[in-house]
mmCIF file of C-alpha atoms in Angstrom:
data_model
loop_
_atom_site.group_PDB
_atom_site.id
_atom_site.type_symbol
_atom_site.label_atom_id
_atom_site.label_comp_id
_atom_site.label_asym_id
_atom_site.label_seq_id
_atom_site.Cartn_x
_atom_site.Cartn_y
_atom_site.Cartn_z
ATOM 1 C CA UNK C 49 -22.342 19.196 -14.163
ATOM 2 C CA UNK C 50 -23.278 16.721 -11.348
ATOM 3 C CA UNK C 51 -23.144 12.801 -11.877
ATOM 4 C CA UNK C 52 -25.765 11.182 -9.449
ATOM 5 C CA UNK C 53 -28.890 12.516 -7.828
ATOM 6 C CA UNK C 54 -30.283 13.280 -4.877
ATOM 7 C CA UNK C 55 -27.577 15.251 -3.803
ATOM 8 C CA UNK C 56 -26.171 16.503 -0.507
ATOM 9 C CA UNK C 57 -23.275 18.937 0.149
ATOM 10 C CA UNK C 58 -21.661 19.624 3.351
ATOM 11 C CA UNK C 59 -20.287 23.263 3.208
ATOM 12 C CA UNK C 60 -19.487 25.809 6.141
ATOM 13 C CA UNK C 61 -20.105 24.049 8.617
ATOM 14 C CA UNK C 62 -23.682 22.205 7.809
ATOM 15 C CA UNK C 63 -25.265 19.870 5.429
ATOM 16 C CA UNK C 64 -27.678 21.387 2.622
ATOM 17 C CA UNK C 65 -30.039 19.942 0.428
ATOM 18 C CA UNK C 66 -28.939 20.295 -3.397
ATOM 19 C CA UNK C 67 -25.583 20.588 -5.775
ATOM 20 C CA UNK C 68 -24.675 24.421 -4.258
ATOM 21 C CA UNK C 69 -22.142 26.733 -4.965
ATOM 22 C CA UNK C 70 -18.893 26.388 -3.041
ATOM 23 C CA UNK C 71 -16.125 27.832 -4.864
ATOM 24 C CA UNK C 72 -15.654 31.393 -5.849
ATOM 25 C CA UNK C 73 -14.244 32.846 -9.324
ATOM 26 C CA UNK C 74 -11.202 34.080 -7.361
ATOM 27 C CA UNK C 75 -10.343 31.065 -5.393
ATOM 28 C CA UNK C 76 -6.692 29.469 -5.918
ATOM 29 C CA UNK C 77 -9.025 26.381 -7.023
ATOM 30 C CA UNK C 78 -10.771 27.614 -9.233
ATOM 31 C CA UNK C 79 -8.005 29.874 -10.853
ATOM 32 C CA UNK C 80 -4.698 27.423 -10.497
ATOM 33 C CA UNK C 81 -6.756 24.118 -10.292
ATOM 34 C CA UNK C 82 -5.396 23.191 -6.699
ATOM 35 C CA UNK C 83 -8.065 20.946 -5.500
ATOM 36 C CA UNK C 84 -7.885 17.371 -4.183
ATOM 37 C CA UNK C 85 -10.855 14.993 -3.300
ATOM 38 C CA UNK C 86 -11.248 11.509 -2.377
ATOM 39 C CA UNK C 87 -13.937 8.849 -2.840
ATOM 40 C CA UNK C 88 -15.852 6.497 -1.000
ATOM 41 C CA UNK C 89 -18.743 4.241 -1.223
ATOM 42 C CA UNK C 90 -21.891 3.508 0.654
ATOM 43 C CA UNK C 91 -23.607 0.355 -0.896
ATOM 44 C CA UNK C 92 -26.062 -2.008 1.489
ATOM 45 C CA UNK C 93 -25.686 0.151 4.363
ATOM 46 C CA UNK C 94 -21.835 -0.173 3.802
ATOM 47 C CA UNK C 95 -19.102 2.566 3.497
ATOM 48 C CA UNK C 96 -15.982 0.430 3.674
ATOM 49 C CA UNK C 97 -12.750 1.943 4.370
ATOM 50 C CA UNK C 98 -14.336 5.162 4.461
ATOM 51 C CA UNK C 99 -11.939 6.113 7.237
ATOM 52 C CA UNK C 100 -8.716 5.630 5.023
ATOM 53 C CA UNK C 101 -10.491 7.467 2.068
ATOM 54 C CA UNK C 102 -10.892 10.355 4.875
ATOM 55 C CA UNK C 103 -7.588 10.235 5.673
ATOM 56 C CA UNK C 104 -5.891 9.768 2.073
ATOM 57 C CA UNK C 105 -7.315 13.436 1.147
ATOM 58 C CA UNK C 106 -5.051 14.492 4.171
ATOM 59 C CA UNK C 107 -2.129 13.102 2.212
ATOM 60 C CA UNK C 108 -3.423 14.745 -1.239
ATOM 61 C CA UNK C 109 -3.916 18.232 0.203
ATOM 62 C CA UNK C 110 -0.401 18.500 1.697
ATOM 63 C CA UNK C 111 1.160 17.118 -1.644
ATOM 64 C CA UNK C 112 -0.254 20.478 -3.397
ATOM 65 C CA UNK C 113 0.601 22.379 -0.220
ATOM 66 C CA UNK C 114 -2.930 22.689 0.864
ATOM 67 C CA UNK C 115 -3.322 23.065 4.343
ATOM 68 C CA UNK C 116 -6.054 20.128 5.560
ATOM 69 C CA UNK C 117 -8.328 21.648 8.140
ATOM 70 C CA UNK C 118 -10.418 18.404 9.458
ATOM 71 C CA UNK C 119 -9.305 15.741 11.247
ATOM 72 C CA UNK C 120 -9.739 12.708 9.816
ATOM 73 C CA UNK C 121 -12.121 11.355 12.559
ATOM 74 C CA UNK C 122 -14.330 14.287 12.426
ATOM 75 C CA UNK C 123 -14.548 13.861 8.898
ATOM 76 C CA UNK C 124 -15.699 10.430 9.015
ATOM 77 C CA UNK C 125 -18.181 12.020 11.539
ATOM 78 C CA UNK C 126 -19.248 14.333 8.992
ATOM 79 C CA UNK C 127 -19.613 11.982 6.561
ATOM 80 C CA UNK C 128 -21.992 9.222 8.173
ATOM 81 C CA UNK C 129 -24.294 12.459 9.747
ATOM 82 C CA UNK C 130 -24.681 12.976 5.925
ATOM 83 C CA UNK C 131 -25.377 9.353 4.829
ATOM 84 C CA UNK C 132 -28.027 8.981 7.919
ATOM 85 C CA UNK C 133 -30.249 11.265 5.887
ATOM 86 C CA UNK C 134 -30.383 8.788 3.044
ATOM 87 C CA UNK C 135 -32.600 5.413 2.535
ATOM 88 C CA UNK C 136 -31.012 2.290 3.590
ATOM 89 C CA UNK C 137 -30.800 1.025 0.336
ATOM 90 C CA UNK C 138 -29.376 4.008 -1.177
ATOM 91 C CA UNK C 139 -25.798 3.543 -2.948
ATOM 92 C CA UNK C 140 -23.896 6.674 -2.487
ATOM 93 C CA UNK C 141 -20.711 8.344 -3.554
ATOM 94 C CA UNK C 142 -18.994 9.932 -0.789
ATOM 95 C CA UNK C 143 -16.578 12.694 -2.175
ATOM 96 C CA UNK C 144 -14.585 15.118 0.419
ATOM 97 C CA UNK C 145 -12.916 18.022 -1.016
ATOM 98 C CA UNK C 146 -10.072 20.630 -0.787
ATOM 99 C CA UNK C 147 -9.337 23.324 -2.292
ATOM 100 C CA UNK C 148 -6.402 26.377 -1.695
ATOM 101 C CA UNK C 149 -8.450 29.703 -1.366
ATOM 102 C CA UNK C 150 -5.580 32.141 -2.185
ATOM 103 C CA UNK C 151 -1.941 32.473 -2.847
ATOM 104 C CA UNK C 152 1.629 33.956 -2.070
ATOM 105 C CA UNK C 153 2.312 37.599 -3.252
ATOM 106 C CA UNK C 154 2.720 35.984 -6.573
ATOM 107 C CA UNK C 155 -0.451 34.301 -6.270
ATOM 108 C CA UNK C 156 1.106 30.354 -7.427
ATOM 109 C CA UNK C 157 2.030 28.878 -4.233
ATOM 110 C CA UNK C 158 -1.044 28.356 -1.914
ATOM 111 C CA UNK C 159 -1.318 30.289 1.256
ATOM 112 C CA UNK C 160 -0.761 28.120 4.374
ATOM 113 C CA UNK C 161 -4.180 27.655 6.170
ATOM 114 C CA UNK C 162 -6.500 29.296 3.318
ATOM 115 C CA UNK C 163 -8.617 26.359 2.685
ATOM 116 C CA UNK C 164 -11.737 25.538 1.579
ATOM 117 C CA UNK C 165 -13.595 22.147 2.349
ATOM 118 C CA UNK C 166 -16.654 20.649 1.118
ATOM 119 C CA UNK C 167 -18.279 17.264 1.190
ATOM 120 C CA UNK C 168 -20.604 16.111 -1.917
ATOM 121 C CA UNK C 169 -22.864 12.967 -1.577
ATOM 122 C CA UNK C 170 -24.733 11.551 -4.785
ATOM 123 C CA UNK C 171 -26.705 9.113 -5.207
ATOM 124 C CA UNK C 172 -24.643 6.657 -8.233
ATOM 125 C CA UNK C 173 -26.092 2.936 -8.605
ATOM 126 C CA UNK C 174 -23.434 0.436 -7.995
ATOM 127 C CA UNK C 175 -22.832 -1.523 -10.976
ATOM 128 C CA UNK C 176 -24.539 -4.959 -11.452
ATOM 129 C CA UNK C 177 -22.424 -8.140 -11.073
ATOM 130 C CA UNK C 178 -22.676 -9.018 -14.635
ATOM 131 C CA UNK C 179 -21.285 -5.431 -15.879
ATOM 132 C CA UNK C 180 -18.093 -5.590 -18.282
ATOM 133 C CA UNK C 181 -15.596 -3.021 -20.110
ATOM 134 C CA UNK C 182 -13.151 -3.592 -22.713
ATOM 135 C CA UNK C 183 -9.469 -1.797 -22.913
ATOM 136 C CA UNK C 184 -7.746 -0.664 -25.720
ATOM 137 C CA UNK C 185 -4.026 1.147 -25.929
ATOM 138 C CA UNK C 186 -3.903 4.671 -25.595
ATOM 139 C CA UNK C 187 -0.664 7.508 -27.184
ATOM 140 C CA UNK C 188 -1.053 9.336 -23.608
ATOM 141 C CA UNK C 189 0.764 8.109 -20.609
ATOM 142 C CA UNK C 190 1.070 8.313 -17.030
ATOM 143 C CA UNK C 191 3.263 11.149 -15.731
ATOM 144 C CA UNK C 192 6.036 11.183 -12.977
ATOM 145 C CA UNK C 193 6.327 12.885 -10.090
ATOM 146 C CA UNK C 194 9.070 15.197 -11.464
ATOM 147 C CA UNK C 195 6.487 16.835 -13.614
ATOM 148 C CA UNK C 196 3.166 16.258 -11.850
ATOM 149 C CA UNK C 197 1.427 15.385 -8.840
ATOM 150 C CA UNK C 198 0.718 11.513 -9.171
ATOM 151 C CA UNK C 199 1.419 11.306 -5.215
ATOM 152 C CA UNK C 200 -2.346 13.119 -4.713
ATOM 153 C CA UNK C 201 -5.845 12.436 -6.027
ATOM 154 C CA UNK C 202 -5.705 15.320 -7.497
ATOM 155 C CA UNK C 203 -8.196 17.046 -10.078
ATOM 156 C CA UNK C 204 -5.498 18.807 -12.180
ATOM 157 C CA UNK C 205 -5.008 15.006 -13.381
ATOM 158 C CA UNK C 206 -7.930 14.327 -14.619
ATOM 159 C CA UNK C 207 -7.954 15.802 -17.684
ATOM 160 C CA UNK C 208 -5.224 13.430 -18.849
ATOM 161 C CA UNK C 209 -7.515 10.736 -17.540
ATOM 162 C CA UNK C 210 -10.207 11.747 -19.892
ATOM 163 C CA UNK C 211 -8.636 12.193 -23.315
ATOM 164 C CA UNK C 212 -7.287 8.956 -22.489
ATOM 165 C CA UNK C 213 -11.036 7.496 -22.175
ATOM 166 C CA UNK C 214 -11.965 9.830 -25.033
ATOM 167 C CA UNK C 215 -9.386 8.314 -27.646
ATOM 168 C CA UNK C 216 -10.597 4.767 -26.330
ATOM 169 C CA UNK C 217 -14.263 5.508 -26.905
ATOM 170 C CA UNK C 218 -13.298 6.708 -30.298
ATOM 171 C CA UNK C 219 -11.813 3.068 -31.025
ATOM 172 C CA UNK C 220 -15.225 1.629 -29.843
ATOM 173 C CA UNK C 221 -13.584 0.229 -26.453
ATOM 174 C CA UNK C 222 -14.764 1.417 -22.991
ATOM 175 C CA UNK C 223 -11.674 2.153 -21.439
ATOM 176 C CA UNK C 224 -7.742 2.645 -22.287
ATOM 177 C CA UNK C 225 -4.670 0.373 -20.341
ATOM 178 C CA UNK C 226 -2.025 3.077 -19.883
ATOM 179 C CA UNK C 227 1.660 3.347 -19.867
ATOM 180 C CA UNK C 228 3.795 4.470 -17.572
ATOM 181 C CA UNK C 229 6.523 6.928 -18.972
ATOM 182 C CA UNK C 230 8.815 3.423 -19.412
ATOM 183 C CA UNK C 231 6.402 2.015 -21.697
ATOM 184 C CA UNK C 232 4.950 -0.441 -19.175
ATOM 185 C CA UNK C 233 1.305 -1.066 -18.096
ATOM 186 C CA UNK C 234 0.177 1.543 -14.857
ATOM 187 C CA UNK C 235 -3.423 1.232 -14.875
ATOM 188 C CA UNK C 236 -6.294 1.857 -16.648
ATOM 189 C CA UNK C 237 -7.532 5.623 -17.521
ATOM 190 C CA UNK C 238 -9.948 5.691 -14.413
ATOM 191 C CA UNK C 239 -8.989 2.458 -12.271
ATOM 192 C CA UNK C 240 -6.126 0.262 -11.125
ATOM 193 C CA UNK C 241 -5.474 -3.306 -12.999
ATOM 194 C CA UNK C 242 -5.051 -6.755 -12.126
ATOM 195 C CA UNK C 243 -4.834 -9.635 -14.599
ATOM 196 C CA UNK C 244 -4.528 -13.630 -13.779
ATOM 197 C CA UNK C 245 -2.466 -16.123 -15.329
ATOM 198 C CA UNK C 246 -2.455 -19.674 -14.365
ATOM 199 C CA UNK C 247 -4.337 -18.982 -11.503
ATOM 200 C CA UNK C 248 -2.141 -16.562 -10.231
ATOM 201 C CA UNK C 249 -2.783 -12.596 -9.691
ATOM 202 C CA UNK C 250 -0.261 -10.060 -11.244
ATOM 203 C CA UNK C 251 -0.654 -6.045 -11.160
ATOM 204 C CA UNK C 252 1.378 -3.468 -11.742
ATOM 205 C CA UNK C 253 4.065 -2.451 -9.133
ATOM 206 C CA UNK C 254 3.522 1.215 -7.713
ATOM 207 C CA UNK C 255 6.125 2.894 -9.361
ATOM 208 C CA UNK C 256 5.115 6.301 -8.504
ATOM 209 C CA UNK C 257 3.274 7.105 -11.795
ATOM 210 C CA UNK C 258 -0.112 6.179 -10.338
ATOM 211 C CA UNK C 259 -1.926 5.919 -7.198
ATOM 212 C CA UNK C 260 -2.455 2.225 -5.853
ATOM 213 C CA UNK C 261 -5.452 2.324 -4.701
ATOM 214 C CA UNK C 262 -7.495 1.743 -1.126
ATOM 215 C CA UNK C 263 -9.515 -0.517 -2.958
ATOM 216 C CA UNK C 264 -6.554 -2.221 -4.875
ATOM 217 C CA UNK C 265 -5.124 -2.809 -1.345
ATOM 218 C CA UNK C 266 -8.297 -4.259 0.097
ATOM 219 C CA UNK C 267 -8.242 -6.495 -2.677
ATOM 220 C CA UNK C 268 -4.801 -7.879 -2.524
ATOM 221 C CA UNK C 269 -5.259 -8.203 1.381
ATOM 222 C CA UNK C 270 -8.344 -10.609 0.920
ATOM 223 C CA UNK C 271 -6.893 -12.503 -1.857
ATOM 224 C CA UNK C 272 -3.710 -13.545 0.461
ATOM 225 C CA UNK C 273 -5.925 -14.477 3.018
ATOM 226 C CA UNK C 274 -8.319 -16.453 0.561
ATOM 227 C CA UNK C 275 -4.808 -18.662 -0.133
ATOM 228 C CA UNK C 276 -4.082 -16.918 -3.732
ATOM 229 C CA UNK C 277 -0.899 -16.022 -4.672
ATOM 230 C CA UNK C 278 -0.698 -11.921 -5.614
ATOM 231 C CA UNK C 279 1.996 -10.386 -7.219
ATOM 232 C CA UNK C 280 3.465 -7.075 -8.030
ATOM 233 C CA UNK C 281 5.465 -6.566 -10.958
ATOM 234 C CA UNK C 282 6.600 -4.826 -14.000
ATOM 235 C CA UNK C 283 4.111 -6.078 -16.928
ATOM 236 C CA UNK C 284 4.140 -5.332 -20.533
ATOM 237 C CA UNK C 285 1.239 -5.243 -22.608
ATOM 238 C CA UNK C 286 1.911 -8.682 -24.106
ATOM 239 C CA UNK C 287 1.604 -9.768 -20.876
ATOM 240 C CA UNK C 288 -2.224 -8.642 -20.505
ATOM 241 C CA UNK C 289 -2.528 -10.112 -23.916
ATOM 242 C CA UNK C 290 -1.431 -13.640 -22.551
ATOM 243 C CA UNK C 291 -3.544 -13.188 -19.618
ATOM 244 C CA UNK C 292 -6.497 -15.870 -18.591
ATOM 245 C CA UNK C 293 -8.551 -12.705 -16.783
ATOM 246 C CA UNK C 294 -8.303 -9.112 -16.424
ATOM 247 C CA UNK C 295 -10.533 -6.696 -13.977
ATOM 248 C CA UNK C 296 -10.351 -3.361 -12.788
ATOM 249 C CA UNK C 297 -10.381 -2.207 -9.114
ATOM 250 C CA UNK C 298 -11.773 1.409 -8.467
ATOM 251 C CA UNK C 299 -13.406 3.006 -5.338
ATOM 252 C CA UNK C 300 -16.480 3.696 -7.802
ATOM 253 C CA UNK C 301 -17.575 -0.130 -8.943
ATOM 254 C CA UNK C 302 -14.730 -2.215 -6.903
ATOM 255 C CA UNK C 303 -14.685 -4.862 -9.617
ATOM 256 C CA UNK C 304 -15.513 -4.551 -13.022
ATOM 257 C CA UNK C 305 -14.435 -7.493 -15.219
ATOM 258 C CA UNK C 306 -12.850 -7.008 -18.636
ATOM 259 C CA UNK C 307 -13.936 -9.043 -21.586
ATOM 260 C CA UNK C 308 -11.549 -7.448 -24.193
ATOM 261 C CA UNK C 309 -8.148 -5.733 -24.603
ATOM 262 C CA UNK C 310 -7.911 -4.935 -28.347
ATOM 263 C CA UNK C 311 -8.674 -8.290 -30.318
ATOM 264 C CA UNK C 312 -7.644 -10.292 -27.455
ATOM 265 C CA UNK C 313 -11.259 -12.014 -26.013
ATOM 266 C CA UNK C 314 -11.496 -13.119 -22.205
ATOM 267 C CA UNK C 315 -14.183 -15.262 -21.487
ATOM 268 C CA UNK C 316 -16.495 -13.781 -18.381
ATOM 269 C CA UNK C 317 -19.627 -15.496 -16.439
ATOM 270 C CA UNK C 318 -21.074 -17.863 -14.400
ATOM 271 C CA UNK C 319 -18.625 -20.357 -15.727
ATOM 272 C CA UNK C 320 -15.713 -18.491 -16.694
ATOM 273 C CA UNK C 321 -13.457 -15.293 -14.668
ATOM 274 C CA UNK C 322 -13.519 -17.542 -11.373
ATOM 275 C CA UNK C 323 -10.586 -15.638 -10.058
ATOM 276 C CA UNK C 324 -12.660 -12.216 -10.791
ATOM 277 C CA UNK C 325 -15.631 -13.620 -9.286
ATOM 278 C CA UNK C 326 -14.096 -14.526 -6.059
ATOM 279 C CA UNK C 327 -12.685 -11.409 -5.829
ATOM 280 C CA UNK C 328 -15.947 -9.866 -6.020
ATOM 281 C CA UNK C 329 -17.609 -12.327 -3.654
ATOM 282 C CA UNK C 330 -14.704 -11.693 -1.122
ATOM 283 C CA UNK C 331 -15.202 -7.876 -1.155
ATOM 284 C CA UNK C 332 -18.802 -8.008 -0.685
ATOM 285 C CA UNK C 333 -17.847 -10.369 2.164
ATOM 286 C CA UNK C 334 -15.200 -8.249 3.986
ATOM 287 C CA UNK C 335 -17.345 -5.095 3.776
ATOM 288 C CA UNK C 336 -20.466 -7.277 5.599
ATOM 289 C CA UNK C 337 -17.921 -8.430 8.127
ATOM 290 C CA UNK C 338 -17.319 -4.565 8.889
ATOM 291 C CA UNK C 339 -20.905 -3.834 9.371
#
């Protein structure tokens, strides 16, 4: 099921209008879940960090033993060709995808070189600046590398995210703040997370249980260049209850303020959450500078 509108699909060497079928019933990806993807954005005529997103899908594919078949520069060129068909003011979600076509003699290990590739473009609006969310705890946790492919942006990881989101929504919240295997905060169910205390910014240290995102890294570079103190640290749920501000960082919406974590309320708005608002401003300014 499509999330956006005005969909275009790159498959089998050319662009097609619409959400076309690309995976066969006997493909390894359809059968055993060997699928990876990445996500970038077009907004205001800008596609920030597009090359980084196209490069990361190569690493994700290798983590699932899928053979990448498209060079990063070629993938960027294909994406730009597809984006050229959209209105200049369109907000588009950019999703390149790999999946394994076949397996070994037992069917389990992806066969080297047997790879499917596609790119899906969908118009999906960016969230307005005033959009915010709420967080709660969930009983589900992030896996570790020893039991799952947490070093990839893999489709097989997302059912775990989905059950976190469903549990949070059943409690009346918009998202979940999720623990790692040790019980410390890892990220939310859908994005990396930052908290602010006394003007300094903190984010969970990457420990192999979640992807430290491209947008996360961009925010950290922007904040450091702006003179902010940014720390990667082991953070507890109590730390987030004690925070002055909390915000999420992800490719889909870039910066999402958090207005509550369970019964803890955070002030947001024109006269509140100054660090979150500054991070958003810096991201948009940086993106415009990369035009």
